[in-house]
Amino acid sequence: MRPILMKGHERPLTFLKYNRDGDLLFSCAKDHTPTVWFADNGERLGTYRGHNGAVWCCDVSRDSSRLITGSADQSAKLWDVQTGTQLFTFNFDSPARSVDFSVGDKLAVITTDPFMGLPSAIHVKRISRDPSDQIGESVLTLKGPQGRINRAVWGPLNRTIISAGEDAVIRIWDVETGKILKESDKEVGHKKGITSLQKSVDGSHFITGSLDKSAKLWDIRTLTLIKNYTTERPVNAVTMSPLLNHVVLGGGQDASAVTTTDHRAGKFEAKFYDKILQQEIGGVKGHFGPINALAFNPDGKSFSSGGEDGYVRLHHFDHDYFNIKI
């Protein structure tokens, strides 16, 4: 399995997202410029220029026509995927951390960081079909959690929003009323900040990764803990295979502690676990810094990782991968 090395970002990667067809890969980094690549050969298609700060997150609409990005420049932007033009800018009073389109792409949930005395917040925006009708007003704004909300995604049928972040608590919010329906149990939940969250393809469960060196699998409706995966370093990114029962964890120390470790080349690996048995089944080395982003192609036949080293590594699995037995 020879990785394709994709160099286009000048700063650490923050987020990776495939479109639904699996032919495009979108990458976000701290260098202000989200980039789109061909997902089969890693060729760079183009960039989206306009942000003025690190871009933390992105999402692409189901028909691959619209891209939404959230940035430290205190804005979230809507883009035309094909032309790269900016269609609309949502302005906030603090950095935009996480963005997620609803099923049907008529709504987007955007989270903003605590900043200059403002608490963190979750904003729901209506997304118009025609960019000229787009308005910036929020349909709903949720506040409450302490610390940064690192990720917020839509629950089943867009009726709920699931949020997780620095306070290590996962919350399920009712979109109609804005109230908290469920919070993760302190006993079984994460002990340190949650860095990443990803839903399964069927939307029935989701996985979270945390600085407490573990990833956990949860039922999306009841918030019951299903599985637990432990590793020896903080987890910055998690993803699940849409094809096989595999979970992938990526991580490393906090960026500030990187200088204190030995520099054995490519020591930072993406670790594969059996989703059911919770055992480690393999790893893919290569990055020269912590892995900050992971994504599986929707066909399950390739995955990509983005690192603190500024590279995206695209891996097409060998035939053997599909026959791994424990």
Coordinates of C-alpha atoms in Angstrom, one line a residue:
M1 CA 0.0 0.0 0.0
R2 CA 2.0 3.0 -1.3
P3 CA 0.6 6.2 0.0
I4 CA 0.1 9.2 -2.4
L5 CA 1.7 12.2 -0.8
M6 CA -0.3 15.3 -1.4
K7 CA 1.6 18.6 -0.7
G8 CA -0.3 21.8 -1.1
H9 CA -0.8 23.1 2.4
E10 CA 1.9 25.2 4.1
R11 CA 0.6 24.6 7.6
P12 CA -0.8 21.8 9.7
L13 CA -3.9 20.0 8.4
T14 CA -7.1 20.4 10.5
F15 CA -9.8 18.5 8.6
L16 CA -10.5 16.1 5.7
K17 CA -13.8 15.4 4.0
Y18 CA -14.8 13.3 1.0
N19 CA -17.8 14.2 -1.0
R20 CA -20.6 11.6 -1.2
D21 CA -19.5 10.2 -4.5
G22 CA -16.0 9.6 -3.2
D23 CA -14.3 11.3 -6.2
L24 CA -13.3 14.5 -4.4
L25 CA -11.4 15.1 -1.2
F26 CA -11.5 18.4 0.6
S27 CA -8.8 19.5 3.0
C28 CA -8.6 22.3 5.5
A29 CA -5.5 23.6 7.2
K30 CA -4.1 26.4 9.2
D31 CA -2.9 28.2 6.0
H32 CA -6.3 29.9 5.3
T33 CA -6.9 28.0 2.0
P34 CA -9.2 25.0 1.8
T35 CA -8.2 22.7 -1.1
V36 CA -9.9 20.1 -3.2
W37 CA -8.2 17.1 -4.7
F38 CA -9.0 14.2 -7.0
A39 CA -9.5 11.3 -4.6
D40 CA -8.2 8.6 -6.8
N41 CA -4.7 10.0 -7.8
G42 CA -4.3 12.9 -5.3
E43 CA -4.1 15.6 -8.0
R44 CA -4.9 19.1 -6.8
L45 CA -8.0 20.4 -8.5
G46 CA -8.1 23.9 -6.9
T47 CA -8.3 26.0 -3.8
Y48 CA -10.9 28.3 -2.1
R49 CA -9.4 31.7 -1.5
G50 CA -11.0 34.2 0.9
H51 CA -10.5 33.2 4.5
N52 CA -8.2 35.2 6.6
G53 CA -7.3 32.7 9.3
A54 CA -6.9 29.0 10.0
V55 CA -9.7 26.9 8.5
W56 CA -10.9 24.4 11.1
C57 CA -13.6 22.5 9.4
C58 CA -15.6 21.9 6.2
D59 CA -18.5 20.0 4.8
V60 CA -19.8 19.4 1.3
S61 CA -23.4 19.2 0.2
R62 CA -24.8 15.8 -1.0
D63 CA -24.7 16.9 -4.7
S64 CA -21.2 18.2 -4.3
S65 CA -22.2 21.7 -5.4
R66 CA -21.7 23.6 -2.2
L67 CA -18.8 23.7 0.3
I68 CA -19.1 25.3 3.8
T69 CA -16.0 26.2 5.8
G70 CA -15.5 27.4 9.3
S71 CA -12.5 29.6 10.1
A72 CA -10.5 31.4 12.9
D73 CA -11.2 34.6 11.1
Q74 CA -14.6 34.6 12.8
S75 CA -16.6 33.6 9.7
A76 CA -18.1 30.6 8.0
K77 CA -18.2 30.7 4.2
L78 CA -20.3 29.0 1.5
W79 CA -18.5 28.3 -1.7
D80 CA -19.4 27.0 -5.2
V81 CA -17.4 23.8 -5.3
Q82 CA -16.9 23.9 -9.1
T83 CA -15.9 27.5 -9.6
G84 CA -14.3 28.3 -6.2
T85 CA -16.4 31.5 -5.9
Q86 CA -17.6 32.7 -2.5
L87 CA -21.3 32.6 -2.3
F88 CA -21.9 33.9 1.2
T89 CA -20.2 34.7 4.5
F90 CA -21.7 34.1 7.9
N91 CA -19.9 36.5 10.3
F92 CA -19.5 35.8 14.0
D93 CA -17.9 37.5 17.0
S94 CA -15.6 34.6 17.6
P95 CA -13.8 31.8 15.6
A96 CA -16.0 29.3 13.8
R97 CA -14.9 25.8 14.8
S98 CA -17.2 23.2 13.3
V99 CA -19.6 23.1 10.3
D100 CA -22.0 20.4 9.3
F101 CA -24.8 20.3 6.6
S102 CA -28.1 18.7 7.6
V103 CA -29.6 15.8 5.6
G104 CA -31.1 17.6 2.6
D105 CA -28.6 20.5 2.9
K106 CA -31.3 23.0 3.9
L107 CA -29.7 23.7 7.3
A108 CA -26.1 24.0 8.6
V109 CA -24.9 23.8 12.2
I110 CA -21.9 26.0 13.0
T111 CA -20.1 26.2 16.4
T112 CA -18.2 29.2 17.6
D113 CA -15.4 29.3 20.2
P114 CA -15.4 31.1 23.5
F115 CA -13.7 34.4 22.9
M116 CA -13.1 37.6 24.8
G117 CA -15.7 36.8 27.4
L118 CA -18.2 35.3 25.0
P119 CA -19.3 31.7 25.7
S120 CA -19.1 29.0 23.0
A121 CA -22.2 28.7 21.0
I122 CA -24.0 26.4 18.4
H123 CA -25.7 28.3 15.6
V124 CA -28.2 26.8 13.2
K125 CA -28.4 28.6 9.8
R126 CA -30.9 28.1 7.0
I127 CA -29.1 27.4 3.6
S128 CA -30.9 28.7 0.6
R129 CA -30.9 26.9 -2.8
D130 CA -30.3 30.2 -4.5
P131 CA -27.3 32.0 -3.0
S132 CA -28.9 35.4 -3.8
D133 CA -31.6 34.5 -1.2
Q134 CA -29.2 33.6 1.5
I135 CA -29.4 35.4 4.8
G136 CA -27.1 35.4 7.8
E137 CA -29.6 35.2 10.6
S138 CA -29.6 32.1 12.9
V139 CA -32.7 29.9 13.1
L140 CA -31.5 28.8 16.6
T141 CA -28.6 29.6 18.9
L142 CA -27.6 27.2 21.7
K143 CA -25.3 28.2 24.6
G144 CA -24.3 26.4 27.8
P145 CA -21.3 24.2 27.6
Q146 CA -18.0 25.4 29.1
G147 CA -15.0 25.5 26.9
R148 CA -14.7 25.0 23.2
I149 CA -17.2 22.9 21.3
N150 CA -14.9 21.0 18.9
R151 CA -17.6 19.3 16.9
A152 CA -21.4 19.5 16.4
V153 CA -23.3 17.3 13.9
W154 CA -26.9 16.6 13.1
G155 CA -28.7 13.6 14.6
P156 CA -31.3 11.4 13.0
L157 CA -33.9 13.2 10.8
N158 CA -32.2 16.5 11.7
R159 CA -34.3 16.6 14.9
T160 CA -31.2 16.7 17.2
I161 CA -27.7 18.1 17.3
I162 CA -24.9 16.2 18.9
S163 CA -22.1 18.3 20.3
A164 CA -18.8 17.5 22.0
G165 CA -15.7 19.4 23.1
E166 CA -13.3 20.5 25.7
D167 CA -15.5 19.7 28.7
A168 CA -15.5 16.0 27.7
V169 CA -19.3 15.8 27.8
I170 CA -21.4 14.7 24.8
R171 CA -24.7 16.5 24.6
I172 CA -27.8 15.8 22.5
W173 CA -29.9 19.0 21.8
D174 CA -33.5 19.2 20.7
V175 CA -33.5 21.4 17.5
E176 CA -37.2 22.4 18.1
T177 CA -36.9 23.6 21.7
G178 CA -33.1 24.2 22.0
K179 CA -33.1 22.1 25.2
I180 CA -30.5 19.4 26.2
L181 CA -32.1 16.0 25.8
K182 CA -29.2 13.9 27.0
E183 CA -25.7 14.2 28.3
S184 CA -23.0 11.5 28.3
D185 CA -22.5 9.7 31.6
K186 CA -19.5 11.0 33.6
E187 CA -18.6 7.5 34.7
V188 CA -18.3 5.9 31.3
G189 CA -17.6 9.1 29.3
H190 CA -14.3 10.6 28.3
K191 CA -12.0 12.0 31.0
K192 CA -10.4 14.7 28.9
G193 CA -11.4 17.0 26.0
I194 CA -13.1 15.4 23.0
T195 CA -11.2 16.3 19.8
S196 CA -13.2 14.6 17.1
L197 CA -16.6 13.0 16.4
Q198 CA -17.8 11.1 13.4
K199 CA -21.1 9.4 12.6
S200 CA -21.6 6.0 11.0
V201 CA -22.8 5.8 7.4
D202 CA -26.3 4.7 8.5
G203 CA -26.4 7.4 11.2
S204 CA -27.2 4.9 14.0
H205 CA -24.0 5.4 16.0
F206 CA -21.0 7.7 16.2
I207 CA -17.4 7.6 17.4
T208 CA -15.6 10.2 19.5
G209 CA -11.8 10.6 20.0
S210 CA -10.3 12.3 23.0
L211 CA -7.1 13.6 24.6
D212 CA -7.6 10.9 27.3
K213 CA -6.0 8.4 24.8
S214 CA -9.2 6.7 23.9
A215 CA -12.0 6.6 21.3
K216 CA -15.5 5.6 22.2
L217 CA -18.5 4.3 20.2
W218 CA -22.0 5.6 21.1
D219 CA -25.6 4.9 20.2
I220 CA -26.8 8.1 18.6
R221 CA -30.3 8.0 20.1
T222 CA -29.8 6.7 23.6
L223 CA -26.2 7.9 24.1
T224 CA -25.3 4.5 25.4
L225 CA -21.6 3.6 25.3
I226 CA -21.2 0.6 22.9
K227 CA -17.4 0.2 22.6
N228 CA -14.1 1.6 23.9
Y229 CA -10.8 1.7 22.1
T230 CA -7.6 2.6 24.0
T231 CA -4.3 3.7 22.7
E232 CA -1.1 5.2 24.1
R233 CA -1.3 8.7 22.9
P234 CA -3.9 11.5 22.7
V235 CA -6.4 10.9 19.9
N236 CA -6.9 13.9 17.5
A237 CA -8.9 12.2 14.8
V238 CA -11.2 9.2 14.4
T239 CA -13.0 7.6 11.5
M240 CA -15.0 4.4 10.8
S241 CA -14.8 2.3 7.7
P242 CA -18.1 2.3 5.7
L243 CA -17.3 -1.2 4.4
L244 CA -15.7 -3.2 7.1
N245 CA -15.9 -3.3 10.9
H246 CA -12.8 -1.1 11.3
V247 CA -12.1 2.0 13.3
V248 CA -9.1 4.2 12.7
L249 CA -7.5 6.4 15.3
G250 CA -4.9 9.1 14.6
G251 CA -3.1 11.3 17.1
G252 CA 0.1 12.3 18.8
Q253 CA 1.0 14.8 21.4
D254 CA -0.3 18.3 21.6
A255 CA 1.5 20.4 19.0
S256 CA 3.3 22.3 21.8
A257 CA 4.9 19.1 23.2
V258 CA 6.1 17.8 19.8
T259 CA 9.7 19.1 20.3
T260 CA 10.2 16.9 23.4
T261 CA 9.8 13.6 21.6
D262 CA 12.3 11.6 19.5
H263 CA 12.2 12.2 15.8
R264 CA 12.1 8.6 14.5
A265 CA 10.8 9.1 11.0
G266 CA 7.1 8.6 10.4
K267 CA 6.5 7.5 13.9
F268 CA 3.0 8.9 14.0
E269 CA 0.7 6.2 12.8
A270 CA -3.0 5.7 12.0
K271 CA -4.1 2.8 14.1
F272 CA -6.7 0.3 12.9
Y273 CA -9.0 -1.4 15.4
D274 CA -11.5 -4.1 15.0
K275 CA -14.8 -2.3 15.7
I276 CA -16.4 -5.2 17.4
L277 CA -13.5 -6.9 19.3
Q278 CA -11.9 -3.5 20.2
Q279 CA -8.4 -5.0 19.3
E280 CA -5.7 -3.2 17.4
I281 CA -5.3 -4.9 14.0
G282 CA -2.6 -2.8 12.3
G283 CA -1.2 0.6 11.7
V284 CA -0.2 2.9 8.8
K285 CA 2.9 4.9 9.5
G286 CA 4.3 7.9 7.6
H287 CA 3.5 11.3 9.1
F288 CA 6.3 13.3 10.7
G289 CA 3.9 14.9 13.2
P290 CA 0.7 14.2 15.0
I291 CA -2.3 13.1 12.8
N292 CA -4.9 15.8 13.0
A293 CA -7.5 14.6 10.4
L294 CA -8.7 11.2 9.1
A295 CA -11.3 10.3 6.5
F296 CA -12.5 7.2 4.8
N297 CA -13.6 7.2 1.2
P298 CA -17.4 6.4 1.1
D299 CA -16.5 3.2 -0.9
G300 CA -14.3 2.0 2.0
K301 CA -11.4 1.2 -0.4
S302 CA -9.1 4.0 0.5
F303 CA -8.5 6.5 3.3
S304 CA -6.6 9.7 3.8
S305 CA -4.8 11.3 6.8
G306 CA -3.7 14.8 7.4
G307 CA -0.9 15.7 9.7
E308 CA 0.8 18.4 11.6
D309 CA 3.5 18.1 9.0
G310 CA 1.3 19.7 6.3
Y311 CA 0.9 16.6 4.2
V312 CA -2.2 14.7 3.2
R313 CA -1.4 11.0 2.7
L314 CA -3.9 9.1 0.5
H315 CA -3.9 5.3 0.9
H316 CA -5.5 2.9 -1.5
F317 CA -5.8 -0.4 0.3
D318 CA -4.2 -3.6 -1.0
H319 CA -6.3 -6.6 -1.7
D320 CA -5.0 -8.3 1.5
Y321 CA -6.7 -5.6 3.6
F322 CA -10.1 -6.8 2.8
N323 CA -9.3 -10.3 4.1
I324 CA -7.9 -9.4 7.5
K325 CA -8.9 -12.0 10.0
I326 CA -8.4 -12.0 13.8

